[in-house]
């Protein structure tokens, strides 16, 4: 059995010991002894010592209301600290051992590709044109408060300072002292948000990720990419190259979130410009100190006259304009009218003076200086631009149709909503090709339509660099795309914005290729989009709709066919992957996922959402961000230049057969069993999730209704909290059972061997099954469910989970789960003594919470402790939804 690396074990021990000191100090030794007793009972329970499980449950059942909160907080804090130690271990300086966490270097991947027959020219061309965009989304999965995140970041800094063999005793003591202070501060800080963040708060959190991590990480990453590319191909990265971009949905995603209005979106655009100006100001001040040279090119001297410090003159002018820009943005947010003269608005206003300094230094033989901090600032200027982040807008197709319908109705041209698709297209194209304004003066639209038009106006006022994609959910026809373009044009838009249909449900995915072919048939549109199209694949909703196995296969086939259709029409396709952090929402190791995409579908461009707590796990620290950027970039380059082979026709038939079984068995439970929704509500903390002030979005699309009305994130969150992990395996269990009965497991093993998609699917399933826990799921049921019919359903589901584990082990020819992932397995084992008490506590707290609600009043300590258990289990599982 693989143990934790000694250094990681020592860090976990140190952090745990310091937390223990804080607890002994407050609430006191009795509380500390109780927590230790609970931890020992949980460990014994895991070792299945006789009577230990009952001992743990008895101890937890005896906790008074006043003891509940400190106990839950202690286990939650330890899990957060264990995550920190593990996260730091993945990026530490003296790695030596941690091969499981190391990322293959760019240089190694380039060498491997060249050895496989990729020419230096092709490698350079593809890397120079690479387009990877990370889209930060505010889906409510970041449980930790930002206040604590900042403390945790400093804890990571302290661990790095301790990671030296030559520390003097006094130096070590000082660092450990600071660690102790930070952990005590965290212990005395409320880890639960009591107010929901607004959409603007979420956007600010996104900007903070750039300020605290990506601002430093991105130029470092690009330096490594430039160096590796030069070594592999003889040529470096062009100065203006932006292989990686950052976009955001925070403040732009209004689908199902009434809190995101046009005023919110305008404020977020302005705050981005304020933050960018502030960050560039810091860079420019540092550069003015650096660039004290007197030699300048004729081009530079023509701009600065006879100055003895020409670079400082140019940078001083840029500094003054940045200050004006920052002041303008701040005043605009406050609603004050400000003179816009001399502010930086277009991106070239920022990059031109920087590149002038760069060219001058190179011309004067000072390349070494040019390639220092100045180059880093130029790279930032091209990547982040003056808007800092590209904002996506997302809205439902029906809202645009409603807006066009109101205009058409007011003009007396008919009932747009009753027109056929052909009639809608003919009207929209006629208007798009004409020059007259469509929106009549003096017309008073409904409130809903006024909001759509106002949003279009805010978007039309931005520069191209400020905008990502306009994503349309529930899009199924060319008119859904054309109506958005028309509404934007009516609002004054003068350049083409990417308009991106989102296909989410099983039916959407299956209809996507035909829908896109119909759009490409429109000659005017192919010209408008300049033969470049983005299509978004939604992972969460298709998984909730059809089960994980069917959803994964439908996504794969949709991507294959969308790639083929785009190629047929001579259109370059970028697939935008709306993946979550969990397997049930398309998550999992990023490079594995990218390298298992259909051949040809990753063609030098790739867009992906990064959600909630995954943003922090991947980009929260500069070194972590460099590692993540490297991981994604190597995978996208490899999937572009050396894609996996297409699956055999016989393997496709097997997948069709398996997914037909899995879809039927998944829907039979989730949609057709009359007891399922009641069981789900009773056995999981779903109804209590609304108490966690996680994000600005409501947890439900509608206040009532079944599973279909629930957002994908709470759906996954709830099952993860009680460890049944149902969305990620239900359906697969019956499919694997049938495969075994029909003697088809050898065929599946052959598919695992030769088809990265299927291998990745099986490995992700194994990871989820390893996180499931039958005893814990059973305890939730016995604590929270009384009805015998519901208990029978629960017993059936647990039996199916057990069967799924058996069949998976048989398929992989293993004795136990995670045999080939020993580090992950051990990481789970280390967490169990801390997550187990939280699970048992949560079930008990849910019971008390529901009983108190029936009486009309929930004790504050019960409600607070319940929220802490949710946060702690999320930390222990390393994800929420």
PDB file of C-alpha atoms in Angstrom, residues 678-783:
ATOM      1  CA  UNK A 678     -39.144  12.050  -2.719  1.00  0.00           C
ATOM      2  CA  UNK A 679     -36.265   9.706  -1.827  1.00  0.00           C
ATOM      3  CA  UNK A 680     -33.722  12.168  -3.273  1.00  0.00           C
ATOM      4  CA  UNK A 681     -35.189  15.056  -1.253  1.00  0.00           C
ATOM      5  CA  UNK A 682     -35.262  13.065   1.981  1.00  0.00           C
ATOM      6  CA  UNK A 683     -31.952  11.201   1.892  1.00  0.00           C
ATOM      7  CA  UNK A 684     -29.706  14.041   0.609  1.00  0.00           C
ATOM      8  CA  UNK A 685     -29.199  17.575   1.952  1.00  0.00           C
ATOM      9  CA  UNK A 686     -30.680  18.990  -1.302  1.00  0.00           C
ATOM     10  CA  UNK A 687     -33.416  20.979   0.442  1.00  0.00           C
ATOM     11  CA  UNK A 688     -30.853  22.495   2.850  1.00  0.00           C
ATOM     12  CA  UNK A 689     -28.398  23.538   0.114  1.00  0.00           C
ATOM     13  CA  UNK A 690     -30.217  26.830  -0.339  1.00  0.00           C
ATOM     14  CA  UNK A 691     -28.949  27.775   3.149  1.00  0.00           C
ATOM     15  CA  UNK A 692     -25.364  27.891   1.852  1.00  0.00           C
ATOM     16  CA  UNK A 693     -24.859  31.385   0.407  1.00  0.00           C
ATOM     17  CA  UNK A 694     -22.741  30.015  -2.436  1.00  0.00           C
ATOM     18  CA  UNK A 695     -23.483  32.098  -5.518  1.00  0.00           C
ATOM     19  CA  UNK A 696     -25.781  34.658  -7.059  1.00  0.00           C
ATOM     20  CA  UNK A 697     -27.747  32.029  -9.022  1.00  0.00           C
ATOM     21  CA  UNK A 698     -30.869  30.401  -7.576  1.00  0.00           C
ATOM     22  CA  UNK A 699     -30.399  26.616  -7.038  1.00  0.00           C
ATOM     23  CA  UNK A 700     -33.576  25.887  -8.992  1.00  0.00           C
ATOM     24  CA  UNK A 701     -34.794  27.089 -12.335  1.00  0.00           C
ATOM     25  CA  UNK A 702     -38.348  26.845 -10.973  1.00  0.00           C
ATOM     26  CA  UNK A 703     -39.472  26.906  -7.355  1.00  0.00           C
ATOM     27  CA  UNK A 704     -41.246  23.539  -7.635  1.00  0.00           C
ATOM     28  CA  UNK A 705     -40.914  20.519  -9.880  1.00  0.00           C
ATOM     29  CA  UNK A 706     -38.885  17.377 -10.137  1.00  0.00           C
ATOM     30  CA  UNK A 707     -35.268  16.634 -11.005  1.00  0.00           C
ATOM     31  CA  UNK A 708     -35.598  18.413 -14.369  1.00  0.00           C
ATOM     32  CA  UNK A 709     -36.146  21.766 -12.584  1.00  0.00           C
ATOM     33  CA  UNK A 710     -32.982  21.345 -10.498  1.00  0.00           C
ATOM     34  CA  UNK A 711     -29.697  22.827 -11.688  1.00  0.00           C
ATOM     35  CA  UNK A 712     -26.998  20.283 -12.444  1.00  0.00           C
ATOM     36  CA  UNK A 713     -24.721  21.554  -9.679  1.00  0.00           C
ATOM     37  CA  UNK A 714     -27.028  21.052  -6.653  1.00  0.00           C
ATOM     38  CA  UNK A 715     -28.028  17.679  -8.173  1.00  0.00           C
ATOM     39  CA  UNK A 716     -24.406  16.487  -8.049  1.00  0.00           C
ATOM     40  CA  UNK A 717     -23.603  18.328  -4.796  1.00  0.00           C
ATOM     41  CA  UNK A 718     -26.430  16.599  -2.918  1.00  0.00           C
ATOM     42  CA  UNK A 719     -25.469  13.037  -3.948  1.00  0.00           C
ATOM     43  CA  UNK A 720     -21.769  13.731  -3.255  1.00  0.00           C
ATOM     44  CA  UNK A 721     -22.527  14.968   0.256  1.00  0.00           C
ATOM     45  CA  UNK A 722     -24.081  11.623   1.256  1.00  0.00           C
ATOM     46  CA  UNK A 723     -21.585   9.557  -0.785  1.00  0.00           C
ATOM     47  CA  UNK A 724     -23.949   7.614  -3.043  1.00  0.00           C
ATOM     48  CA  UNK A 725     -22.451   9.524  -6.054  1.00  0.00           C
ATOM     49  CA  UNK A 726     -25.498   8.329  -7.994  1.00  0.00           C
ATOM     50  CA  UNK A 727     -25.392  10.592 -11.119  1.00  0.00           C
ATOM     51  CA  UNK A 728     -21.927   9.359 -12.101  1.00  0.00           C
ATOM     52  CA  UNK A 729     -22.608   5.595 -12.166  1.00  0.00           C
ATOM     53  CA  UNK A 730     -26.379   4.977 -12.440  1.00  0.00           C
ATOM     54  CA  UNK A 731     -27.019   3.220 -15.752  1.00  0.00           C
ATOM     55  CA  UNK A 732     -23.394   2.128 -16.135  1.00  0.00           C
ATOM     56  CA  UNK A 733     -24.062  -0.574 -13.526  1.00  0.00           C
ATOM     57  CA  UNK A 734     -26.680  -2.342 -15.663  1.00  0.00           C
ATOM     58  CA  UNK A 735     -24.674  -1.830 -18.882  1.00  0.00           C
ATOM     59  CA  UNK A 736     -21.581  -3.501 -17.353  1.00  0.00           C
ATOM     60  CA  UNK A 737     -23.735  -6.263 -15.852  1.00  0.00           C
ATOM     61  CA  UNK A 738     -25.223  -7.037 -19.283  1.00  0.00           C
ATOM     62  CA  UNK A 739     -21.776  -6.922 -20.907  1.00  0.00           C
ATOM     63  CA  UNK A 740     -20.525  -9.492 -18.376  1.00  0.00           C
ATOM     64  CA  UNK A 741     -23.576 -11.742 -18.865  1.00  0.00           C
ATOM     65  CA  UNK A 742     -23.163 -11.692 -22.636  1.00  0.00           C
ATOM     66  CA  UNK A 743     -19.445 -12.479 -22.391  1.00  0.00           C
ATOM     67  CA  UNK A 744     -18.423  -9.103 -23.820  1.00  0.00           C
ATOM     68  CA  UNK A 745     -15.878  -8.017 -21.189  1.00  0.00           C
ATOM     69  CA  UNK A 746     -12.894  -9.122 -23.389  1.00  0.00           C
ATOM     70  CA  UNK A 747     -14.262  -6.816 -26.090  1.00  0.00           C
ATOM     71  CA  UNK A 748     -14.472  -3.940 -23.579  1.00  0.00           C
ATOM     72  CA  UNK A 749     -10.873  -4.598 -22.508  1.00  0.00           C
ATOM     73  CA  UNK A 750      -9.813  -4.355 -26.150  1.00  0.00           C
ATOM     74  CA  UNK A 751     -11.653  -1.015 -26.371  1.00  0.00           C
ATOM     75  CA  UNK A 752      -9.850   0.224 -23.249  1.00  0.00           C
ATOM     76  CA  UNK A 753      -6.550  -0.759 -24.834  1.00  0.00           C
ATOM     77  CA  UNK A 754      -7.055   0.984 -28.163  1.00  0.00           C
ATOM     78  CA  UNK A 755      -9.504   3.825 -27.574  1.00  0.00           C
ATOM     79  CA  UNK A 756      -8.541   6.696 -25.203  1.00  0.00           C
ATOM     80  CA  UNK A 757     -12.184   7.819 -24.936  1.00  0.00           C
ATOM     81  CA  UNK A 758     -13.336   4.503 -23.480  1.00  0.00           C
ATOM     82  CA  UNK A 759     -10.269   4.075 -21.257  1.00  0.00           C
ATOM     83  CA  UNK A 760     -10.839   7.566 -19.809  1.00  0.00           C
ATOM     84  CA  UNK A 761     -14.515   6.839 -19.242  1.00  0.00           C
ATOM     85  CA  UNK A 762     -13.746   3.632 -17.311  1.00  0.00           C
ATOM     86  CA  UNK A 763     -11.013   5.325 -15.247  1.00  0.00           C
ATOM     87  CA  UNK A 764     -13.312   8.234 -14.340  1.00  0.00           C
ATOM     88  CA  UNK A 765     -16.016   5.750 -13.319  1.00  0.00           C
ATOM     89  CA  UNK A 766     -13.508   3.986 -11.069  1.00  0.00           C
ATOM     90  CA  UNK A 767     -12.527   7.278  -9.430  1.00  0.00           C
ATOM     91  CA  UNK A 768     -16.161   8.081  -8.617  1.00  0.00           C
ATOM     92  CA  UNK A 769     -16.879   4.588  -7.295  1.00  0.00           C
ATOM     93  CA  UNK A 770     -13.863   4.955  -4.999  1.00  0.00           C
ATOM     94  CA  UNK A 771     -15.441   8.103  -3.525  1.00  0.00           C
ATOM     95  CA  UNK A 772     -18.784   6.361  -2.960  1.00  0.00           C
ATOM     96  CA  UNK A 773     -19.363   4.809   0.472  1.00  0.00           C
ATOM     97  CA  UNK A 774     -22.177   2.327   1.113  1.00  0.00           C
ATOM     98  CA  UNK A 775     -22.057   2.520   4.919  1.00  0.00           C
ATOM     99  CA  UNK A 776     -22.329   6.296   4.952  1.00  0.00           C
ATOM    100  CA  UNK A 777     -25.120   6.344   2.344  1.00  0.00           C
ATOM    101  CA  UNK A 778     -26.951   3.724   4.397  1.00  0.00           C
ATOM    102  CA  UNK A 779     -26.584   5.808   7.580  1.00  0.00           C
ATOM    103  CA  UNK A 780     -28.174   8.865   5.917  1.00  0.00           C
ATOM    104  CA  UNK A 781     -31.110   6.677   4.951  1.00  0.00           C
ATOM    105  CA  UNK A 782     -31.654   5.127   8.382  1.00  0.00           C
ATOM    106  CA  UNK A 783     -31.444   8.595   9.994  1.00  0.00           C
TER     107      UNK A 783
END
